[in-house]
Coordinates of C-alpha atoms and ligand atoms in Angstrom, one line a residue:
M720 CA -74.2 183.4 -36.1
N721 CA -74.3 185.7 -33.1
K722 CA -77.1 188.3 -32.9
L723 CA -75.8 191.8 -32.3
I724 CA -77.3 192.3 -28.8
F725 CA -77.5 195.9 -27.5
K726 CA -76.9 197.6 -24.2
R727 CA -80.3 196.8 -22.7
F728 CA -78.9 193.3 -22.1
F729 CA -75.4 194.1 -21.0
S730 CA -73.6 196.2 -18.5
I731 CA -69.9 197.0 -18.7
H732 CA -69.4 194.8 -15.6
S733 CA -70.8 191.6 -17.2
V734 CA -68.7 191.5 -20.4
K735 CA -65.2 190.4 -21.3
R736 CA -62.5 193.0 -21.6
P737 CA -61.1 194.8 -23.4
I738 CA -63.9 197.2 -23.9
V739 CA -63.2 199.6 -26.8
L740 CA -64.8 202.8 -27.9
G741 CA -64.8 203.0 -31.8
I742 CA -64.9 206.3 -33.7
E743 CA -65.6 206.4 -37.4
T744 CA -65.6 209.7 -39.4
S745 CA -63.9 208.7 -42.7
C746 CA -66.8 209.8 -45.0
D747 CA -70.3 211.1 -44.3
D748 CA -71.4 208.9 -41.3
T749 CA -70.5 210.2 -37.8
A750 CA -70.5 206.9 -35.9
I751 CA -69.6 205.8 -32.3
A752 CA -69.8 202.4 -30.8
I753 CA -68.7 200.6 -27.6
V754 CA -67.8 196.9 -28.1
S755 CA -66.4 194.2 -25.8
A756 CA -64.0 191.3 -26.5
D757 CA -66.9 188.8 -26.2
K758 CA -68.6 190.5 -29.2
K759 CA -71.2 192.5 -27.3
V760 CA -72.2 195.8 -28.8
L761 CA -72.9 197.7 -25.6
N762 CA -74.1 200.8 -27.4
S763 CA -73.8 202.6 -30.8
K764 CA -74.8 205.9 -32.3
V765 CA -74.8 207.1 -35.9
F766 CA -75.6 210.4 -37.5
V767 CA -75.8 210.9 -41.2
N768 CA -77.5 213.5 -43.4
R769 CA -78.2 212.0 -46.7
I770 CA -80.8 214.5 -47.7
D771 CA -78.4 217.4 -47.9
Q772 CA -75.8 215.3 -49.7
Q773 CA -78.3 214.2 -52.3
R774 CA -79.4 217.8 -52.8
I775 CA -75.9 219.0 -53.6
G776 CA -75.3 215.9 -55.8
G777 CA -72.8 213.9 -53.8
I778 CA -70.7 213.9 -50.7
S779 CA -69.2 217.2 -49.8
P780 CA -66.0 216.7 -47.6
A781 CA -66.4 220.2 -46.0
L782 CA -70.1 219.6 -45.2
S783 CA -69.4 216.1 -43.8
A784 CA -66.5 217.4 -41.7
M785 CA -68.7 220.2 -40.3
Q786 CA -71.3 217.5 -39.4
H787 CA -68.7 215.4 -37.6
R788 CA -67.5 218.5 -35.6
M789 CA -71.1 219.4 -34.7
F790 CA -72.3 215.9 -33.5
I791 CA -69.3 213.9 -32.4
D792 CA -69.1 215.1 -28.8
N793 CA -72.8 214.5 -28.1
L794 CA -72.8 211.1 -29.7
I795 CA -69.8 210.0 -27.6
E796 CA -71.4 211.4 -24.5
D797 CA -74.7 209.7 -25.1
C798 CA -73.0 206.5 -26.1
L799 CA -71.2 206.4 -22.7
D800 CA -73.9 207.8 -20.5
E801 CA -76.7 205.5 -21.6
I802 CA -74.8 202.5 -20.4
S803 CA -73.2 204.2 -17.4
C804 CA -69.8 203.9 -18.8
R805 CA -67.1 206.4 -17.8
L806 CA -64.2 207.1 -20.1
A807 CA -61.9 205.6 -17.5
D808 CA -63.8 202.3 -17.8
L809 CA -62.6 201.9 -21.4
D810 CA -59.5 199.8 -22.2
A811 CA -58.8 201.6 -25.5
I812 CA -60.1 204.1 -28.1
A813 CA -60.0 202.9 -31.7
V814 CA -60.3 205.4 -34.5
T815 CA -60.3 205.3 -38.3
S816 CA -57.1 207.0 -39.5
C817 CA -57.2 205.9 -43.2
P818 CA -58.3 205.7 -46.0
G819 CA -61.0 208.4 -46.3
L820 CA -61.6 212.1 -46.6
V821 CA -58.7 213.7 -44.8
I822 CA -60.6 216.6 -43.3
C823 CA -63.2 214.2 -42.0
L824 CA -60.7 211.7 -40.7
K825 CA -59.0 214.6 -38.8
V826 CA -62.1 215.3 -36.7
G827 CA -62.2 211.7 -35.4
L828 CA -58.5 211.6 -34.8
E829 CA -58.4 214.9 -32.9
R830 CA -61.3 213.7 -30.7
A831 CA -59.7 210.3 -30.2
I832 CA -56.4 211.9 -29.1
S833 CA -58.0 214.3 -26.7
L834 CA -60.3 211.5 -25.2
S835 CA -57.3 209.2 -24.8
R836 CA -55.4 211.9 -22.9
I837 CA -58.4 212.8 -20.7
S838 CA -59.2 209.2 -19.9
K839 CA -55.6 207.9 -19.8
V840 CA -56.4 205.0 -22.1
P841 CA -54.4 203.9 -25.2
L842 CA -55.3 204.8 -28.8
I843 CA -55.4 202.4 -31.7
Q844 CA -55.4 203.5 -35.4
V845 CA -57.6 201.4 -37.6
H846 CA -57.6 201.0 -41.4
H847 CA -61.2 201.5 -42.5
M848 CA -61.2 198.7 -45.2
R849 CA -59.6 196.2 -42.9
A850 CA -62.4 196.9 -40.5
H851 CA -65.0 196.2 -43.2
A852 CA -63.5 192.8 -43.7
L853 CA -63.1 192.0 -40.0
S854 CA -66.7 193.1 -39.2
S855 CA -67.7 189.6 -40.3
R856 CA -65.9 188.1 -37.3
L857 CA -67.9 190.3 -34.9
I858 CA -71.2 188.6 -36.0
D859 CA -70.0 185.1 -37.0
D860 CA -67.8 182.9 -34.9
S861 CA -67.2 180.6 -37.9
V862 CA -65.1 183.1 -39.8
E863 CA -61.5 181.9 -39.2
Y864 CA -58.2 183.2 -40.6
P865 CA -57.2 182.9 -43.4
F866 CA -60.3 183.9 -45.4
L867 CA -61.0 185.8 -48.6
S868 CA -62.8 189.1 -48.6
L869 CA -64.4 191.1 -51.4
L870 CA -64.9 194.7 -50.2
I871 CA -67.3 196.7 -52.4
S872 CA -68.1 200.2 -51.3
G873 CA -68.6 203.7 -52.5
G874 CA -64.8 204.3 -52.3
H875 CA -63.2 201.0 -53.0
C876 CA -63.2 197.6 -54.7
L877 CA -60.8 195.1 -53.2
L878 CA -60.4 191.4 -53.3
V879 CA -58.0 190.3 -50.5
L880 CA -56.7 187.4 -48.6
V881 CA -57.0 188.1 -44.9
K882 CA -54.3 186.3 -42.9
N883 CA -54.7 187.9 -39.5
P884 CA -56.0 191.2 -38.1
S885 CA -53.1 193.2 -39.6
E886 CA -51.9 191.0 -42.5
F887 CA -53.8 191.4 -45.8
D888 CA -52.7 190.5 -49.3
I889 CA -54.3 192.0 -52.3
I890 CA -55.5 189.7 -55.1
G891 CA -57.4 192.3 -57.1
I892 CA -58.1 196.0 -56.9
D893 CA -59.9 198.8 -58.8
S894 CA -57.5 201.7 -59.2
T895 CA -60.1 203.8 -61.2
T896 CA -63.2 203.9 -59.1
S897 CA -65.6 201.6 -57.2
P898 CA -68.9 199.8 -57.8
G899 CA -70.6 202.2 -55.4
E900 CA -69.4 205.3 -57.2
C901 CA -70.4 203.7 -60.6
L902 CA -73.9 203.0 -59.4
D903 CA -74.3 206.4 -57.7
K904 CA -73.0 208.4 -60.7
V905 CA -75.2 206.7 -63.2
A906 CA -78.2 206.9 -60.9
R907 CA -77.7 210.6 -60.4
E908 CA -77.4 211.1 -64.2
I909 CA -80.8 209.6 -64.8
G910 CA -82.2 211.7 -62.0
L911 CA -82.8 209.2 -59.3
K912 CA -83.2 210.6 -55.8
S913 CA -83.8 209.1 -52.4
K914 CA -84.3 210.9 -49.1
D915 CA -83.1 208.3 -46.7
R916 CA -81.2 205.6 -48.6
H917 CA -78.1 205.3 -50.8
L918 CA -78.6 205.7 -54.5
G919 CA -77.2 202.2 -55.0
A920 CA -80.1 200.8 -52.9
E921 CA -82.5 202.9 -55.1
V922 CA -81.0 201.3 -58.3
E923 CA -81.6 197.9 -56.7
R924 CA -85.2 198.8 -55.8
L925 CA -86.0 199.9 -59.4
A926 CA -84.1 197.0 -61.0
R927 CA -86.5 194.6 -59.1
L928 CA -89.4 196.2 -61.1
S929 CA -87.8 195.2 -64.4
D930 CA -88.8 192.1 -66.4
D931 CA -86.7 189.0 -66.3
D932 CA -84.7 190.0 -69.4
G933 CA -84.7 193.8 -68.7
C934 CA -81.2 193.5 -67.4
L935 CA -80.0 192.4 -70.9
R936 CA -81.6 195.3 -72.7
F937 CA -78.8 197.8 -72.4
S938 CA -75.5 196.0 -73.1
I939 CA -72.1 197.5 -73.0
K940 CA -68.6 196.4 -73.8
P941 CA -67.4 194.6 -70.6
P942 CA -64.2 196.1 -69.0
S943 CA -61.0 194.4 -69.9
T944 CA -58.3 194.3 -67.2
S945 CA -55.5 191.9 -66.5
G946 CA -55.7 189.4 -63.6
A947 CA -58.3 189.9 -61.0
D948 CA -58.2 193.7 -61.2
F949 CA -61.5 195.6 -61.6
H950 CA -62.4 198.6 -63.8
F951 CA -65.7 200.1 -62.8
A952 CA -64.8 203.4 -64.4
S953 CA -65.3 201.6 -67.7
I954 CA -68.9 200.5 -66.8
K955 CA -69.7 203.9 -65.4
N956 CA -68.5 205.7 -68.6
S957 CA -70.2 203.3 -70.9
F958 CA -73.6 204.0 -69.2
L959 CA -72.9 207.7 -68.9
N960 CA -72.2 207.8 -72.7
L961 CA -75.3 205.8 -73.5
I962 CA -77.4 208.4 -71.5
Q963 CA -75.5 211.5 -72.6
Q964 CA -75.3 210.7 -76.3
G965 CA -79.0 211.3 -76.4
K966 CA -79.8 207.7 -77.1
L967 CA -81.8 207.7 -73.9
D968 CA -83.2 211.2 -74.1
K969 CA -86.5 210.9 -72.3
L970 CA -86.6 207.9 -70.1
S971 CA -89.9 206.2 -69.6
Q972 CA -90.5 204.3 -66.4
K973 CA -89.7 201.1 -68.3
D974 CA -86.5 202.5 -69.7
T975 CA -85.5 203.6 -66.1
V976 CA -86.1 200.2 -64.5
D977 CA -84.4 198.3 -67.4
L978 CA -81.5 200.7 -67.3
C979 CA -81.1 200.1 -63.5
A980 CA -81.4 196.3 -64.0
S981 CA -78.8 196.5 -66.9
L982 CA -76.4 198.6 -64.8
Q983 CA -76.8 196.3 -61.8
F984 CA -76.2 193.2 -64.0
Q985 CA -73.0 194.7 -65.6
V986 CA -71.6 195.5 -62.2
T987 CA -72.5 192.0 -60.9
S988 CA -71.0 190.3 -64.0
H989 CA -67.7 192.2 -63.7
L990 CA -67.4 191.2 -60.0
C991 CA -68.3 187.6 -60.8
R992 CA -65.8 187.3 -63.7
K993 CA -63.0 188.5 -61.6
L994 CA -64.0 186.4 -58.6
H995 CA -64.1 183.4 -60.9
L996 CA -60.6 184.1 -62.1
A997 CA -59.4 184.4 -58.5
F998 CA -61.1 181.2 -57.4
E999 CA -59.5 179.3 -60.2
Y1000 CA -56.0 180.8 -59.5
L1001 CA -56.2 180.0 -55.8
Q1002 CA -57.3 176.4 -56.7
S1003 CA -54.4 176.1 -59.2
K1004 CA -51.9 177.1 -56.5
D1005 CA -53.6 175.0 -53.8
I1006 CA -54.1 178.2 -51.6
L1007 CA -56.9 177.9 -49.0
Q1008 CA -57.8 174.5 -50.4
S1009 CA -57.1 172.4 -47.3
Q1010 CA -59.2 174.3 -44.8
S1011 CA -62.9 175.3 -44.9
K1012 CA -63.0 178.2 -47.4
T1013 CA -64.8 181.4 -46.6
L1014 CA -65.5 184.5 -48.7
V1015 CA -66.6 187.6 -46.7
L1016 CA -68.5 190.1 -48.7
S1017 CA -68.7 193.6 -47.2
G1018 CA -68.9 197.3 -47.8
G1019 CA -72.1 199.3 -48.7
V1020 CA -72.7 197.6 -52.1
A1021 CA -72.7 194.1 -50.3
A1022 CA -76.2 195.1 -49.1
N1023 CA -77.4 194.4 -52.7
K1024 CA -79.4 191.2 -52.8
F1025 CA -79.0 190.7 -56.6
I1026 CA -75.2 190.9 -56.3
F1027 CA -75.3 188.6 -53.3
K1028 CA -77.3 185.9 -55.1
A1029 CA -75.0 185.9 -58.1
I1030 CA -71.9 185.7 -56.0
E1031 CA -73.6 182.9 -53.9
K1032 CA -73.9 180.8 -57.0
L1033 CA -70.1 181.1 -57.6
T1034 CA -69.2 180.4 -53.9
N1035 CA -71.5 177.4 -53.9
F1036 CA -69.8 176.1 -57.0
Y1037 CA -66.3 176.6 -55.6
N1038 CA -67.2 175.4 -52.2
Y1039 CA -66.7 178.6 -50.3
K1040 CA -68.9 179.6 -47.4
L1041 CA -70.3 183.1 -48.1
I1042 CA -70.7 185.5 -45.2
V1043 CA -72.2 188.9 -45.5
P1044 CA -72.6 191.1 -42.4
P1045 CA -76.1 192.5 -41.8
G1046 CA -76.9 195.8 -43.7
R1047 CA -75.9 198.2 -41.0
L1048 CA -72.6 196.5 -40.5
C1049 CA -71.9 196.5 -44.3
T1050 CA -72.2 200.2 -44.6
D1051 CA -69.9 202.5 -42.6
N1052 CA -70.2 202.0 -38.8
A1053 CA -68.2 202.3 -35.7
E1054 CA -68.8 198.7 -34.4
M1055 CA -66.3 197.4 -37.0
I1056 CA -63.7 200.0 -35.9
A1057 CA -64.0 199.1 -32.2
W1058 CA -64.0 195.4 -33.0
T1059 CA -60.9 195.7 -35.3
G1060 CA -59.2 197.6 -32.4
I1061 CA -60.0 194.7 -30.1
E1062 CA -58.6 192.1 -32.6
M1063 CA -55.4 194.1 -33.2
M1064 CA -54.8 194.6 -29.5
E1065 CA -55.3 191.0 -28.7
E1066 CA -52.9 190.0 -31.5
N1067 CA -50.3 192.5 -30.6
P1068 CA -50.7 194.8 -27.6
N1069 CA -48.0 197.1 -28.9
V1070 CA -50.4 198.5 -31.6
A1071 CA -52.1 200.5 -28.8
I1072 CA -50.3 203.8 -28.3
P1073 CA -50.1 204.6 -24.6
W1074 CA -51.7 208.0 -23.8
T1075 CA -48.3 209.2 -22.4
S1076 CA -46.7 208.6 -25.8
L1077 CA -49.4 210.2 -28.0
P1078 CA -48.2 212.7 -30.5
S1079 CA -50.0 216.1 -30.7
S1080 CA -51.6 215.0 -34.1
I1081 CA -51.8 211.8 -36.1
Y1082 CA -51.5 211.8 -39.9
A1083 CA -54.8 211.1 -41.7
H1084 CA -54.3 209.4 -45.1
D1085 CA -56.8 209.6 -48.0
R1086 CA -55.3 206.5 -49.5
Y1087 CA -53.3 203.8 -47.8
P1088 CA -52.7 200.2 -49.0
I1089 CA -54.7 197.6 -47.2
G1090 CA -51.7 195.3 -47.3
T1091 CA -49.1 193.6 -49.6
S1092 CA -49.7 192.8 -53.2
I1093 CA -48.0 189.4 -53.6
L1094 CA -50.8 187.3 -55.0
R1095 CA -51.9 190.2 -57.3
D1096 CA -48.3 190.5 -58.7
E1097 CA -48.1 186.7 -59.2
I1098 CA -51.4 186.6 -61.1
H1099 CA -50.2 189.5 -63.4
A1100 CA -46.8 188.0 -63.9
S1101 CA -48.2 184.6 -64.8
K1102 CA -50.9 186.2 -67.1
F1103 CA -53.2 183.6 -65.6
K1104 CA -56.5 183.0 -67.4
P1105 CA -59.1 180.5 -66.3
T1106 CA -59.4 177.6 -68.7
R1107 CA -63.2 177.6 -68.6
K1108 CA -65.3 180.7 -69.2
L1109 CA -68.2 181.7 -66.9
K1110 CA -71.4 182.1 -68.9
L1111 CA -72.6 185.4 -67.5
Q1112 CA -76.2 184.9 -68.4
S1113 CA -76.2 181.8 -66.2
L1114 CA -75.9 184.2 -63.2
L1115 CA -79.6 184.9 -63.8
Q1116 CA -80.5 181.2 -63.7
D1117 CA -80.6 178.7 -60.8
Q1118 CA -77.3 177.2 -61.6
I1119 CA -74.2 178.8 -63.2
Y1120 CA -72.3 177.1 -66.0
F1121 CA -69.1 177.4 -67.9
T1122 CA -67.7 176.9 -71.4
G1123 CA -64.3 175.2 -71.8
K1124 CA -62.6 172.6 -69.7
P1125 CA -62.1 172.8 -65.9
L1126 CA -58.6 173.0 -64.4
Q1127 CA -57.1 169.6 -63.7
Ligands
KG4_2639 O1 -69.3 201.3 -47.3 P1 -70.1 202.5 -47.6 O2 -71.2 202.8 -46.6 O3 -69.3 203.8 -47.6 C1 -68.0 203.8 -48.2 O4 -67.0 203.6 -47.5 O5 -68.0 204.0 -49.4 O6 -70.8 202.3 -49.1 C2 -71.6 203.3 -49.6 C3 -71.9 202.8 -51.1 C4 -72.7 203.8 -51.9 O7 -72.1 204.0 -53.1 C5 -74.1 203.2 -52.0 O8 -74.8 203.7 -53.2 C6 -73.8 201.8 -52.0 O9 -72.7 201.6 -51.0 N1 -74.9 201.0 -51.6 C7 -75.6 200.1 -52.4 C8 -76.7 199.5 -51.7 N2 -76.7 200.1 -50.5 C9 -75.6 201.0 -50.4 N3 -75.3 199.7 -53.7 C10 -76.1 198.7 -54.2 N4 -77.1 198.2 -53.6 C11 -77.5 198.6 -52.4 N5 -78.5 198.0 -51.8
ZN2640 ZN1 -66.8 202.0 -45.9

């Protein structure tokens, strides 16, 4: 695994081109990074104000867009100046254009267009969720196409087959909400607060204080969806109902930690059940079976160690190598945007829009499919069900086990 090595060790003259500046403003992080084709992060800057977002009870698009407008120019200037890089030294500017909060995306896109014109370098539009999946290749040379990726963030839950930098096929998706939003909403409902970290991370911290079986104390009806699709709204609503129906009126410290552990366990179980179905389906169709199999776990929720350990048991069982980028690359960052720009450009130079052909504005999309939905449609059409059932409680033990017979 490559270590991310920063500007103190590299100058723009000693790295492999292309050198790309990445801009990420799809949500509440204002992030800038400069990355080279030989996977060197030359510099990166992030600004985020979680304290104000926590105080108002969630992410405000208007407040985030204002933050992007206030800080983006200085962050770009510092990022370039600190490594003595001029705009004209860049080979391209990569910017997130979808999916995300439209007024936030617009700030990044406007800056990218004007920088591209000033510096006369091309512009590349990057899909935020594709970048989460590809960030694994920035830190690990062993991740080769095709690979599977489970993207679990505050905005999305997607299980995809990644064929190349711009070809993705959906296996399972959550069309209701995401594991991050489910954790954040329930955490807010029970009054959790954190100055400098995500509420999901606070749930994880408190869950660790619970007894071994605390995670089984608050049980809910597990979501029922077809195929490998997810339904985190169901888990969120079940927990909100438990809390709001007065059953958990005054939470003691033990109630709080057990509730966090139970919520985390239900989120993990749902992810593992669907992953299990997908692994069995791919095996039954002989997809990915001939090469070394890799599952990349990314997005903010992938920073959760409990979820990681449970998924690791499944990947070990099905012989997949499990790769999780380090924490700061799992949450929103601009390194992944710059790197995805490099991969896209190397695969097809035409994706880079020459500065002379740039339109006056580029459309920002709040939702945009990550790719095709061929495998997902096949799974739905065949009504595929695994023959053996994963025993969810075994996710808490050293070894997972199943009931029923394995596929032949
Ligand atoms: O990928 P990300 O930074 O932003 C989006 O694109 O959504 O993900 C943020 C989400 C939040 O919902 C946050 O609560 C969750 O990731 N998160 C975690 C952890 N760290 C961040 N969830 C569970 N455990 C964590 N350690
Ligand atoms: Zn994200």
